Coordinates of C-alpha atoms and ligand atoms in Angstrom, one line a residue:
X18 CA 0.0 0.0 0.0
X19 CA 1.5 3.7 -1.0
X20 CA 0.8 6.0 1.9
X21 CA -0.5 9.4 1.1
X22 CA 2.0 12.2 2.7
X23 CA 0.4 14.5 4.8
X24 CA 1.9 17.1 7.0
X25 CA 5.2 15.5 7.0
X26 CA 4.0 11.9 7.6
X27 CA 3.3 8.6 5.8
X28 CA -0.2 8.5 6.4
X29 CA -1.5 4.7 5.6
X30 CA -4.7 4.4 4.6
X31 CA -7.0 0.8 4.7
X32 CA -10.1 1.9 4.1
X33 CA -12.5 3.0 1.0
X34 CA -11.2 3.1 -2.6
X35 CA -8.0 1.7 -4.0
X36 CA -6.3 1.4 -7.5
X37 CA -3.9 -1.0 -8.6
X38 CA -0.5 -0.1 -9.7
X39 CA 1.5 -2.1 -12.5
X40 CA 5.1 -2.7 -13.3
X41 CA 4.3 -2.6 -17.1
X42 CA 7.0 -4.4 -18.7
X43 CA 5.4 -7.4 -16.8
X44 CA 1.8 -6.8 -16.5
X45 CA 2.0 -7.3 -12.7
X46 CA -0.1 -5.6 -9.8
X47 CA 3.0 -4.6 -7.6
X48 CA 0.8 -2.2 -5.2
X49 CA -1.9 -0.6 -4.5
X50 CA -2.7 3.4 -4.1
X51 CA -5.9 5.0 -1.9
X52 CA -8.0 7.4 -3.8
X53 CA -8.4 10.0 -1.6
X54 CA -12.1 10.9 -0.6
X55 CA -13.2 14.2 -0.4
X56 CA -12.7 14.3 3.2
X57 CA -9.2 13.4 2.9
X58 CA -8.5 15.8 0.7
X59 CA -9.5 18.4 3.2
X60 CA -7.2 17.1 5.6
X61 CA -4.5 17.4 3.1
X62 CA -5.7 21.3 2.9
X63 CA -6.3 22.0 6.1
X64 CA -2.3 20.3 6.8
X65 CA -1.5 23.2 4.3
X66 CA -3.2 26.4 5.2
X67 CA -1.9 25.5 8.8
X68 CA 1.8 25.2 7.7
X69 CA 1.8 28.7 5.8
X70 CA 1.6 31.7 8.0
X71 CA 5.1 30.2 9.3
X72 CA 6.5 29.1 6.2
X73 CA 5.1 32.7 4.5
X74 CA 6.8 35.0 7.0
X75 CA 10.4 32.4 6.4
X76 CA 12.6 34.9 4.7
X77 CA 13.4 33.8 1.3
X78 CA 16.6 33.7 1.8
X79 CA 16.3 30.5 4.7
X80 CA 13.8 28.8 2.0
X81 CA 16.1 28.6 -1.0
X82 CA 18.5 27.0 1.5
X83 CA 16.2 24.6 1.7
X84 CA 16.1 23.8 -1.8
X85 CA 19.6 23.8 -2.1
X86 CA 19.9 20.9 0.3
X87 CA 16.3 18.9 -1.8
X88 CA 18.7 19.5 -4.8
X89 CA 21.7 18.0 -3.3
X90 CA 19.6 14.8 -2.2
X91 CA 17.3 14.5 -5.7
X92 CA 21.3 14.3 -6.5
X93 CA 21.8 11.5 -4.4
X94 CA 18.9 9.5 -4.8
X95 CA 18.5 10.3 -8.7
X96 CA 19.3 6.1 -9.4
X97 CA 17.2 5.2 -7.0
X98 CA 14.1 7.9 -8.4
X99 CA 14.8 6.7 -11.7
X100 CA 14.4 3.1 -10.6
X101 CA 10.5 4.1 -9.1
X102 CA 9.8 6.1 -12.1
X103 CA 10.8 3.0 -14.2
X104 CA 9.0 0.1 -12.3
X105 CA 5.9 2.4 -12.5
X106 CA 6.0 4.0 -15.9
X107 CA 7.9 1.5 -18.3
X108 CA 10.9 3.9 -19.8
X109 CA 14.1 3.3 -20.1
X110 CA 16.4 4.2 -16.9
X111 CA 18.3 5.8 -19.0
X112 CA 15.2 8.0 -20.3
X113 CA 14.2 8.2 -16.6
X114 CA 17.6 9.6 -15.3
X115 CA 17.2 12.1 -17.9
X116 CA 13.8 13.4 -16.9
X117 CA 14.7 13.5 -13.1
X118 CA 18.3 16.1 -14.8
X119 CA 15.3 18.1 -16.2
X120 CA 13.2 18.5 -12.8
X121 CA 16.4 19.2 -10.6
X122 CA 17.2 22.2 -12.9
X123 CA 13.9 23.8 -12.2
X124 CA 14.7 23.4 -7.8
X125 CA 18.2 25.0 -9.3
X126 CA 16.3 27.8 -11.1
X127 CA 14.2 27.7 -7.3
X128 CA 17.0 28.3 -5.6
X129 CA 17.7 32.0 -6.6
X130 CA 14.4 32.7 -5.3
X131 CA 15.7 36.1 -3.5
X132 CA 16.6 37.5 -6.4
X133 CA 13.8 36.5 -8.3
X134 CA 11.2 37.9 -6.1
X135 CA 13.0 40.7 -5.5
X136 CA 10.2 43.5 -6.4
X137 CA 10.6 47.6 -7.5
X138 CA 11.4 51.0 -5.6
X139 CA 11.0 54.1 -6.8
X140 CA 11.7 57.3 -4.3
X141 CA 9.7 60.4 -4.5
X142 CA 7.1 59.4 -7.1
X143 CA 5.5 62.5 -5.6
X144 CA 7.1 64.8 -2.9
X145 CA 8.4 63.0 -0.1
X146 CA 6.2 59.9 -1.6
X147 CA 7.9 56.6 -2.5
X148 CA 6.2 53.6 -4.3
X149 CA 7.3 49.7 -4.3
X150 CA 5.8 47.0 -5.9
X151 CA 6.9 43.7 -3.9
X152 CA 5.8 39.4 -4.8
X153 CA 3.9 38.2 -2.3
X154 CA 2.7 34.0 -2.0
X155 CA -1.0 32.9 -2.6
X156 CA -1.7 30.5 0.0
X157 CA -2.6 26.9 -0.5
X158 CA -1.5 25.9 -4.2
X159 CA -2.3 22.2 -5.7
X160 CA -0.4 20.6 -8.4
X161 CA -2.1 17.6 -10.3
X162 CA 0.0 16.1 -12.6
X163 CA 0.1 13.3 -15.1
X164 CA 1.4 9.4 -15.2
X165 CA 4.2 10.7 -18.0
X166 CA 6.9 12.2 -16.4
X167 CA 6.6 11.2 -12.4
X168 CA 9.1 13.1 -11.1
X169 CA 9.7 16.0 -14.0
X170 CA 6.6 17.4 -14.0
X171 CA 5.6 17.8 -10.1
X172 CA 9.2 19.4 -10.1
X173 CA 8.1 21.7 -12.7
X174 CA 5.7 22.7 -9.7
X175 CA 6.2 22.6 -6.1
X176 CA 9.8 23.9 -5.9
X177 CA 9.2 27.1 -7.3
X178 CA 5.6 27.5 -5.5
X179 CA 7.5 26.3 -1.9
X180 CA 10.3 28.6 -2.8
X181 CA 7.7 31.6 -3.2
X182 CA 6.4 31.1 0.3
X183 CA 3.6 28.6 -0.8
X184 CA 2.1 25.8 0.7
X185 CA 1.3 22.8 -1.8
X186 CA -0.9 19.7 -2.2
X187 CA 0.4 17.2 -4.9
X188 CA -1.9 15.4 -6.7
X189 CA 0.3 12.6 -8.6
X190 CA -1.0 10.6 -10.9
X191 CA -2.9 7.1 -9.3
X192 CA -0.6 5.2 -12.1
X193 CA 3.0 6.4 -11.1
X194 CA 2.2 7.3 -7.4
X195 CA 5.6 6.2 -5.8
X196 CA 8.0 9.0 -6.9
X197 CA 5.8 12.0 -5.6
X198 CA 6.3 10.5 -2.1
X199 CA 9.6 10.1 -2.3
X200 CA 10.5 13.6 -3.1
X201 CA 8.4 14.9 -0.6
X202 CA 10.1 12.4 1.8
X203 CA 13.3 14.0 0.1
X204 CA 12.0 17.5 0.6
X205 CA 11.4 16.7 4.6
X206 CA 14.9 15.5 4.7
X207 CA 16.1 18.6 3.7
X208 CA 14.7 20.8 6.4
X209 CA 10.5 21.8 5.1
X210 CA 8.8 21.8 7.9
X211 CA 5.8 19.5 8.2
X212 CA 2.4 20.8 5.8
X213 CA 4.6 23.1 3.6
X214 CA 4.4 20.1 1.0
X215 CA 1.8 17.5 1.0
X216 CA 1.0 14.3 -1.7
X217 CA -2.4 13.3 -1.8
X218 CA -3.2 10.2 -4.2
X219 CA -6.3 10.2 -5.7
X220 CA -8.8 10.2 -9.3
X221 CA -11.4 12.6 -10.2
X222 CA -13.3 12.4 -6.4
X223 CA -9.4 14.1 -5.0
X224 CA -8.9 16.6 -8.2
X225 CA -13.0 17.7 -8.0
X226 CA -12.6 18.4 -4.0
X227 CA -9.4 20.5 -4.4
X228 CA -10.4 22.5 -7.6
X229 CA -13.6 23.9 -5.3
X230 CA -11.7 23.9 -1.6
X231 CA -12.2 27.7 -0.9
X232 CA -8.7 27.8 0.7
X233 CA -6.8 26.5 -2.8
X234 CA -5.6 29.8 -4.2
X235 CA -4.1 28.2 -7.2
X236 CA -4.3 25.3 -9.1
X237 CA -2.1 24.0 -11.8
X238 CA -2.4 20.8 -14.3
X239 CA -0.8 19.1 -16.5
X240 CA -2.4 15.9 -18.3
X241 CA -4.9 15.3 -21.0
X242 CA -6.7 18.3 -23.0
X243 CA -10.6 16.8 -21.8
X244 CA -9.2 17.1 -18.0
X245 CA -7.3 20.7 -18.5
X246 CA -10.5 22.2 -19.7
X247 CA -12.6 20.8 -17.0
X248 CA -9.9 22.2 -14.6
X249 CA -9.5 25.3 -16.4
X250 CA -13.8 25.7 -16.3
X251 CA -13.9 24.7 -12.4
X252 CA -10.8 27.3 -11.2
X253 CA -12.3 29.7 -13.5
X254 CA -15.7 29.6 -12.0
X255 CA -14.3 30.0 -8.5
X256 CA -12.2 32.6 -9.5
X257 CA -9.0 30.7 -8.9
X258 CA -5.6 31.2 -10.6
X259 CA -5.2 28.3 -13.0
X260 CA -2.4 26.8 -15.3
X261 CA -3.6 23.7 -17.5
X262 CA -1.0 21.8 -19.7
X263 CA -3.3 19.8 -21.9
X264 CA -2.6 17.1 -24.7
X265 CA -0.6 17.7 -27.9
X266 CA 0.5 16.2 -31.4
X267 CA 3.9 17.7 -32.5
X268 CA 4.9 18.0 -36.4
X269 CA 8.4 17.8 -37.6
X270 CA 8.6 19.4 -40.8
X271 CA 10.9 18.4 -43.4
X272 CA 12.2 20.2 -46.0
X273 CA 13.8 18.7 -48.8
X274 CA 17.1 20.3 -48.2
X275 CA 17.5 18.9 -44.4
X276 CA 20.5 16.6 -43.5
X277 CA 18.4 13.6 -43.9
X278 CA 20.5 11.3 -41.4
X279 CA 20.0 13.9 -38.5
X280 CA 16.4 14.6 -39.4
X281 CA 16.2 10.7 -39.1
X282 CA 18.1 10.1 -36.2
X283 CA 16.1 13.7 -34.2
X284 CA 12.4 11.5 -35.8
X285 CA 13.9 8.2 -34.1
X286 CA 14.3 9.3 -30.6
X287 CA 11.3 12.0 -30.6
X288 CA 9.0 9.6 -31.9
X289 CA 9.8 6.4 -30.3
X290 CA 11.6 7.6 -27.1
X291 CA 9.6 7.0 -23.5
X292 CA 7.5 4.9 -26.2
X293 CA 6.2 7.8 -27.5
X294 CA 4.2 8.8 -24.1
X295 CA 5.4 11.9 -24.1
X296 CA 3.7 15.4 -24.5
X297 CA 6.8 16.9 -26.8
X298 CA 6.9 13.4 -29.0
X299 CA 6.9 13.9 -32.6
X300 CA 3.8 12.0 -33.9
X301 CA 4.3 13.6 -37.6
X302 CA 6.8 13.5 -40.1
X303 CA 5.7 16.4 -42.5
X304 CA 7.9 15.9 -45.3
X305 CA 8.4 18.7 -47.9
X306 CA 8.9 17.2 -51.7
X307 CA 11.5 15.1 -52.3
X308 CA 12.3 14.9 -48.2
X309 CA 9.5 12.4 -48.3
X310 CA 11.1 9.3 -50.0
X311 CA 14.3 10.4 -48.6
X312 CA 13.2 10.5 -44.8
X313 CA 11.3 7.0 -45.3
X314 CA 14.2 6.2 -46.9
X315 CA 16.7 6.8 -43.4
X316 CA 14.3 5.9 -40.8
X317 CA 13.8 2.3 -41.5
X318 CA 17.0 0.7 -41.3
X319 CA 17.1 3.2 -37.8
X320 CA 13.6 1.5 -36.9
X321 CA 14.5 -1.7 -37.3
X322 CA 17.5 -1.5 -35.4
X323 CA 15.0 -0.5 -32.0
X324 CA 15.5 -2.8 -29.1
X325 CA 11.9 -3.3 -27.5
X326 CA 12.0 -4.9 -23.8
X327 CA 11.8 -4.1 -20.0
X328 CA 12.7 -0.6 -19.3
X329 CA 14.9 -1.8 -16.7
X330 CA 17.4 -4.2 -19.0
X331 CA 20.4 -2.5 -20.6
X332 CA 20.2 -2.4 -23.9
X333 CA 16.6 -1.5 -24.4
X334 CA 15.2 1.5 -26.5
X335 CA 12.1 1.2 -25.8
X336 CA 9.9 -0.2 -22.9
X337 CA 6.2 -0.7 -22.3
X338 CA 2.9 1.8 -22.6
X339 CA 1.4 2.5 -19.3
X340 CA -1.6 0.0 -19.4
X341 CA -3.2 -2.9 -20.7
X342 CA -5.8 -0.7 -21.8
X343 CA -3.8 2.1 -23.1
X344 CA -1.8 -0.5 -25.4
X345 CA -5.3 -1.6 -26.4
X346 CA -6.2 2.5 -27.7
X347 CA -2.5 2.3 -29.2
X348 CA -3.1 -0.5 -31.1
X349 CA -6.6 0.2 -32.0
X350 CA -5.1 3.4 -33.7
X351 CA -3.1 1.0 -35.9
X352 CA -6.5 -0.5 -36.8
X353 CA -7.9 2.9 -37.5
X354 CA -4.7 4.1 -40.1
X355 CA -5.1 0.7 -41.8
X356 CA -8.8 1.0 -42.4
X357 CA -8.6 5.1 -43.2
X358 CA -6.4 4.2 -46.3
X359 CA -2.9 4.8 -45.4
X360 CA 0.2 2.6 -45.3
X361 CA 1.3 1.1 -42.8
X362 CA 5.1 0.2 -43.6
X363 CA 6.5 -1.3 -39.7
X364 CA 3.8 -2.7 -37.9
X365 CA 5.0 -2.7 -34.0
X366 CA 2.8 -5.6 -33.2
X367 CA 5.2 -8.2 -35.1
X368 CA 8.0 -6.8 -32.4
X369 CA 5.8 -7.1 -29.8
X370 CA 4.3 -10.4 -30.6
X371 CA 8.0 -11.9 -30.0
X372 CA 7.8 -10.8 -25.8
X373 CA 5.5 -12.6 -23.6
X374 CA 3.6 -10.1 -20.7
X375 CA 3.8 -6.6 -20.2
X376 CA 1.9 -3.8 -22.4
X377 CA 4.2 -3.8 -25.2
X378 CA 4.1 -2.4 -28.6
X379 CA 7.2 -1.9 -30.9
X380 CA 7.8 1.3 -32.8
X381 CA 5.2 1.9 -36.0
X382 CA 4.9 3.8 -38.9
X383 CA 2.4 4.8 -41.1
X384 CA 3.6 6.5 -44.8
X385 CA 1.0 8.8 -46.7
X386 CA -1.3 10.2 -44.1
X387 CA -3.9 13.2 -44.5
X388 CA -5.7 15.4 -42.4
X389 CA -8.6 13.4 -42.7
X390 CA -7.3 10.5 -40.7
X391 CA -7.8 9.7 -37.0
X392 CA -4.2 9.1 -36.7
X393 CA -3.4 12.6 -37.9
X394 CA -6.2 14.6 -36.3
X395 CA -6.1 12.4 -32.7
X396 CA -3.5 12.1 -29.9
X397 CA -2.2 8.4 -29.5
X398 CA 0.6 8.5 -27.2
X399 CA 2.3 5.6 -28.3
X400 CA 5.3 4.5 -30.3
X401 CA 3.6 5.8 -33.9
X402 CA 4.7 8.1 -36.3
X403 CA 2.7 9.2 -39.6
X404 CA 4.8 10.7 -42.3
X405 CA 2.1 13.3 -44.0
X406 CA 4.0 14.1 -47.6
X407 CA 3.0 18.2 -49.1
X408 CA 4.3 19.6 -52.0
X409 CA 5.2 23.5 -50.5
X410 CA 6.7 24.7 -47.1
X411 CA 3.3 26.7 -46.9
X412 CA 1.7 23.7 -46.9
X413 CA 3.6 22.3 -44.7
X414 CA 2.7 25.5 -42.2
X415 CA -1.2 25.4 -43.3
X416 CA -1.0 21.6 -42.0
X417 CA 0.4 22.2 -38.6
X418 CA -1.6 25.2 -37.8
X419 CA -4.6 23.9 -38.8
X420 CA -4.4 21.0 -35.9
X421 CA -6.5 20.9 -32.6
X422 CA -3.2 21.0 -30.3
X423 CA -0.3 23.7 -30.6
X424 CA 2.5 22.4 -27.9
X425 CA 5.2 21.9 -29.8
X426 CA 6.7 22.2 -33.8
X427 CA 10.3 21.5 -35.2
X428 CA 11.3 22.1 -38.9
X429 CA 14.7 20.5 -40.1
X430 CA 16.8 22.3 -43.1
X431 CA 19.7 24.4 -44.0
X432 CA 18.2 27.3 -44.8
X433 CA 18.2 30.1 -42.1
X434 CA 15.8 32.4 -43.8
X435 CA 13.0 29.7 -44.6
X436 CA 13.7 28.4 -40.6
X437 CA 13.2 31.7 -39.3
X438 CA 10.2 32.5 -41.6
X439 CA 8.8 29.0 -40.1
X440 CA 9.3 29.4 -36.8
X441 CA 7.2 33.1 -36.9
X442 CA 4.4 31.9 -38.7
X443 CA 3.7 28.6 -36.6
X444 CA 0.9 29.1 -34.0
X445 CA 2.7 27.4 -31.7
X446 CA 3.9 27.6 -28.2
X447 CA 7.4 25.7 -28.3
X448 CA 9.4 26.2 -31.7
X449 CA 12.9 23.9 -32.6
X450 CA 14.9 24.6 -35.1
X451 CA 17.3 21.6 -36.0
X452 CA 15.8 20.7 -32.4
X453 CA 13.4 18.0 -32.6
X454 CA 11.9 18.3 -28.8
X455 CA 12.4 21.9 -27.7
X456 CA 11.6 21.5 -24.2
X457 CA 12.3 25.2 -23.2
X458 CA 15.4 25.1 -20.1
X459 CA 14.3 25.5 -17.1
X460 CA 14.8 29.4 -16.7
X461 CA 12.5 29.5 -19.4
X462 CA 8.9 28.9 -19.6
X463 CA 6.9 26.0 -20.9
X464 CA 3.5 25.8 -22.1
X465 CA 1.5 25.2 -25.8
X466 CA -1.3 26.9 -27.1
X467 CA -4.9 26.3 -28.5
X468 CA -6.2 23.0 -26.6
X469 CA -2.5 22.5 -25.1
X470 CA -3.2 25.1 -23.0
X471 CA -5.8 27.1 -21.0
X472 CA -4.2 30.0 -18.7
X473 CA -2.0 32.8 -19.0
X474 CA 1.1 31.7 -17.3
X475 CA 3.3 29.1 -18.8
X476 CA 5.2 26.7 -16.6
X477 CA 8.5 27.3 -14.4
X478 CA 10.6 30.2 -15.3
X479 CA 10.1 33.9 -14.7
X480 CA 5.9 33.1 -15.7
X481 CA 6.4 30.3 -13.0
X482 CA 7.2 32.9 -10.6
X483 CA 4.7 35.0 -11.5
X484 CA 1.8 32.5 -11.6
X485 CA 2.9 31.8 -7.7
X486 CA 3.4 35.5 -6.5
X487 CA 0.8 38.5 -6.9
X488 CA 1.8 42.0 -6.7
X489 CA 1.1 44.2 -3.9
X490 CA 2.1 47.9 -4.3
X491 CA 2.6 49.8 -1.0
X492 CA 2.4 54.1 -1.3
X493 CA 3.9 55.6 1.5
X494 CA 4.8 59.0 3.3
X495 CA 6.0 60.1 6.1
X496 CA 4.6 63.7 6.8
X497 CA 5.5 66.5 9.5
X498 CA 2.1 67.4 11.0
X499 CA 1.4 70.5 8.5
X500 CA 2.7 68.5 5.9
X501 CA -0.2 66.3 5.4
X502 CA -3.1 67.9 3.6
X503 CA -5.8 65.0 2.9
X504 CA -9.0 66.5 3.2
X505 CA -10.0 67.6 -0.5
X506 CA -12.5 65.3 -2.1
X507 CA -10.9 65.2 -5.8
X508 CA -9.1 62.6 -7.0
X509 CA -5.6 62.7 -5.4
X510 CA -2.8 63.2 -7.6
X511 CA 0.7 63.4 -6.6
Ligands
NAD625 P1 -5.0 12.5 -17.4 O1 -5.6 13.7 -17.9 O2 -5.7 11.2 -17.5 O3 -4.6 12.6 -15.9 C1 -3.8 13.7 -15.4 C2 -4.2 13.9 -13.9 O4 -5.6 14.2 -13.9 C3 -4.0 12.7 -13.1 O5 -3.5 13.1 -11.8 C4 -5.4 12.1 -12.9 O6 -5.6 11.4 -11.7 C5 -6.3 13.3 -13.0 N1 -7.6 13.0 -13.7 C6 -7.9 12.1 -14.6 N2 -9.2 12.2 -15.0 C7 -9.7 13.2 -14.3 C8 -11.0 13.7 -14.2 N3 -12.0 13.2 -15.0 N4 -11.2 14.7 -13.4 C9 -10.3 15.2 -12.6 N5 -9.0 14.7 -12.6 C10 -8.7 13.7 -13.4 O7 -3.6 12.4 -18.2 P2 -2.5 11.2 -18.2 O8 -3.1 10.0 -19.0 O9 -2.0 10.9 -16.8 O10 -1.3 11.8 -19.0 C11 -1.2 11.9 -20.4 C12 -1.7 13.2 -20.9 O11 -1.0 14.3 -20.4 C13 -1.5 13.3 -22.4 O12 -2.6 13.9 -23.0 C14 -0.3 14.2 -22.5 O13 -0.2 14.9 -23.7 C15 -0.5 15.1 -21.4 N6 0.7 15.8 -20.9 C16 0.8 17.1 -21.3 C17 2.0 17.8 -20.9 C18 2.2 19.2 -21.2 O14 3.1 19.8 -20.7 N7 1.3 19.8 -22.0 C19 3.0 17.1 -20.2 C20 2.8 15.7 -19.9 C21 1.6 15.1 -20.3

């Protein structure tokens, strides 16, 4: 049983709902998680709102300290976190390992918290009166984050709302629960006191009570595009602050001039790394002209050199989906490109008819896909990538902006000019250029557009900052007795 963490305690729970957690690359049970009731889920808050007039009035300075020890341990522990995320999830360690590098740069970015709060002064906007403009904290934040990225994405949240002078309640996701209690364990470790950080496992019953608690301030989300807009609807209606990541299908245009062997080996490991469950994969090849023969031409020797197996083996490429029923969706997508008319040139189910239990499918592509197919217009978040062939670059640009999702876009040539005349006309939030994932750095901000995203802040970085902090602008004077002259009833000016 995975304990929730509640104001710095395991907190065991034997009672009322449970889910099952799988190690996918054998199909096992290997726990079970609580779903937190709406009850707990006020205790969780309550835990919070207790812990923050102290941890509010903690000078900044004694809170990035804080963080500086949680990064020194996430440090330590970064083989065993990438072990949890990788009994849990499926990926490689390797790809685990990675993601955890990602997450620690954001408590890096955290840890200059004094500077970056550090507010405006200005003397004598009027005589003798001086104006400042400081960041104050919210309260209570929540984080609810997806089964993807276990330890990445709640980093992209609580450090930087903790380091603000926050109190948080981490929803994980009920699939990868393990890691979120490990880094608040982490987090204890390194000095928060107990509330400032609590996890709270749960489904929809959890996410519902915490999106209406009067004392959240704040919510952010990051997960599937149906979920983000029912988030983004409830916090809106309560006036709340909200951030919601949702869903995404990223193109990778190539143009016929491109150094085919890098455009294939930047397709290979955006499309097929973390077995494509990743919000940045590249689901589409757009290839420009010629580029489409050619790119069809470099990825297959490339695909059929992918080792499929258990995340936790050396020498694996890829590892499991998440679920029995997610590999089910996955391959029912194959189903869908086959019937819709387009070609289907590696089949992953052959690979993964050779390995016995475990959600496996091996990498996929479909050739000569159009907008009018299910695997173009849908998310799949598996290992499949369509190559969609156009004629023009503006095609090319008319294709991507006409999708549903906006997260992220990467075009591949040699040709500055047409690159930089790409990257301003996509309506999208996270550009490469020769990049094929450009997952902004962590002083940075992340965040799509159109359904990848409903809010105004993006994620970590300065907008991080600011999407934890509001203003408050204090107006003051210190007056000899004659000097103060408040009594006229027009507007004051100064
Ligand atoms: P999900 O939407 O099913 O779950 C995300 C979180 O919401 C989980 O904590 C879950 O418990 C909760 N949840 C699920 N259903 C809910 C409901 N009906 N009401 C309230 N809460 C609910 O997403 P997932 O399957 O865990 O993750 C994959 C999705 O996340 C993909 O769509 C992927 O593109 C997206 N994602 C986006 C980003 C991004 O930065 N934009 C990053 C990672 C993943």
């Amino acid at each position: 049983m995975i304990p929730h963490w509640i104001n710095g305690q395991r907190v065991l729970v034997a009672s009322g709902r449970h889910a099952q957690v799988f190690d996918p690359a054998t199909g096992a049970a290997t726990g079970r998680v609580p779903l937190a009731s709406g009850a707990e889920a006020q205790a969780a808050v309550a835990a919070a709102l207790k812990a923050w007039p102290a941890w509010r009035d903690t000078p900044a300075l004694k809170r990035a300290r804080v963080l500086f020890r949680f990064r020194e341990l996430v440090e330590r522990h970064r083989d065993e976190l990438a072990r949890l995320i990788t009994t849990e999830h499926g990926k490689t360690l390797s790809d685990a390992a990675g993601s955890i590098q990602r997450g620690l740069e954001v408590i890096e970015f955290a840890c200059g918290i004094p500077h970056l709060l550090q507010g405006e002064a200005s003397r004598d906007v009027g005589s003798g009166i001086d104006c400042q403009s400081l960041r104050e904290p919210l309260g209570v934040c929540a984080g609810i984050t997806p089964f993807n990225f276990p330890a990445m994405v709640p980093l992209w949240m609580f450090p930087l709302a903790i380091a603000c002078g926050n109190t948080f309640v981490l929803k994980p996701s009920e699939r990868t629960p393990s890691c979120a209690l490990r880094l608040a364990e982490l987090m204890s470790e390194a000095g928060l006191p107990p509330g400032v950080l609590n996890v709270l496992h749960g489904d929809r019953e959890a996410v519902d009570e915490l999106l209406r608690h009067p004392d959240v301030a704040a919510v952010s989300f990051v997960g599937s595009t149906p979920v983000a807009r029912h988030v983004y609807a409830e916090c809106a209606q309560a006036g709340k602050r909200v951030q919601a990541l949702g869903g995404a299908k990223n193109h990778l245009l190539v143009m016929p001039d491109a150094d085919m062997e890098q455009a294939a080996d930047a397709l290979i490991g955006a499309a097929y790394g973390s077995a494509g469950e990743r919000c940045m994969a590249i689901s589409v090849a757009v290839a420009v002209g010629a580029a489409g023969d050619a790119i069809r031409a470099a990825l297959l020797p490339r695909i059929a050199a992918l080792r499929l197996g258990a995340g936790t083996r050396a020498n694996v490429d890829i590892g499991p989906l998440i679920t029995a029923q997610h590999l089910e969706r996955v391959r029912g997508y194959i189903a869908a490109g086959e019937a819709e008319g387009a070609e289907l040139v590696v089949d992953g189910r052959v690979a993964a008819a050779k390995l016995s239990g475990g959600f496996f499918l091996g990498p996929t592509l479909f050739d000569h896909v159009s907008s009018t197919m299910r695997i173009w217009r849908e998310e799949i978040f598996g290992p499949l990538l369509a190559i969609v062939r156009v004629g023009t670059p503006a095609e090319a640009l008319a294709l991507v902006n006409g999708h549903e999702f906006a997260n992220g876009a990467a075009i591949y040539t040699r040709d500055g000019r047409l690159a930089r005349e790409c990257a301003a006309q996509l309506n999208i939030g996270m550009v490469g250029i020769n990049v094929p994932i450009p997952v902004p750095a962590a002083f940075f901000s992340f965040g799509g557009r159109k359904s990848s995203f409903f809010g105004d802040s993006n994620i970590h970085g300065v907008e991080g900052v600011r999407f934890y902090s509001r203003l408050k602008t204090i107006t003051s004077r210190w007056p000899r007795g004659q000097d103060a002259n408040d009594n006229s009833l027009d507007m004051p000016t100064l």
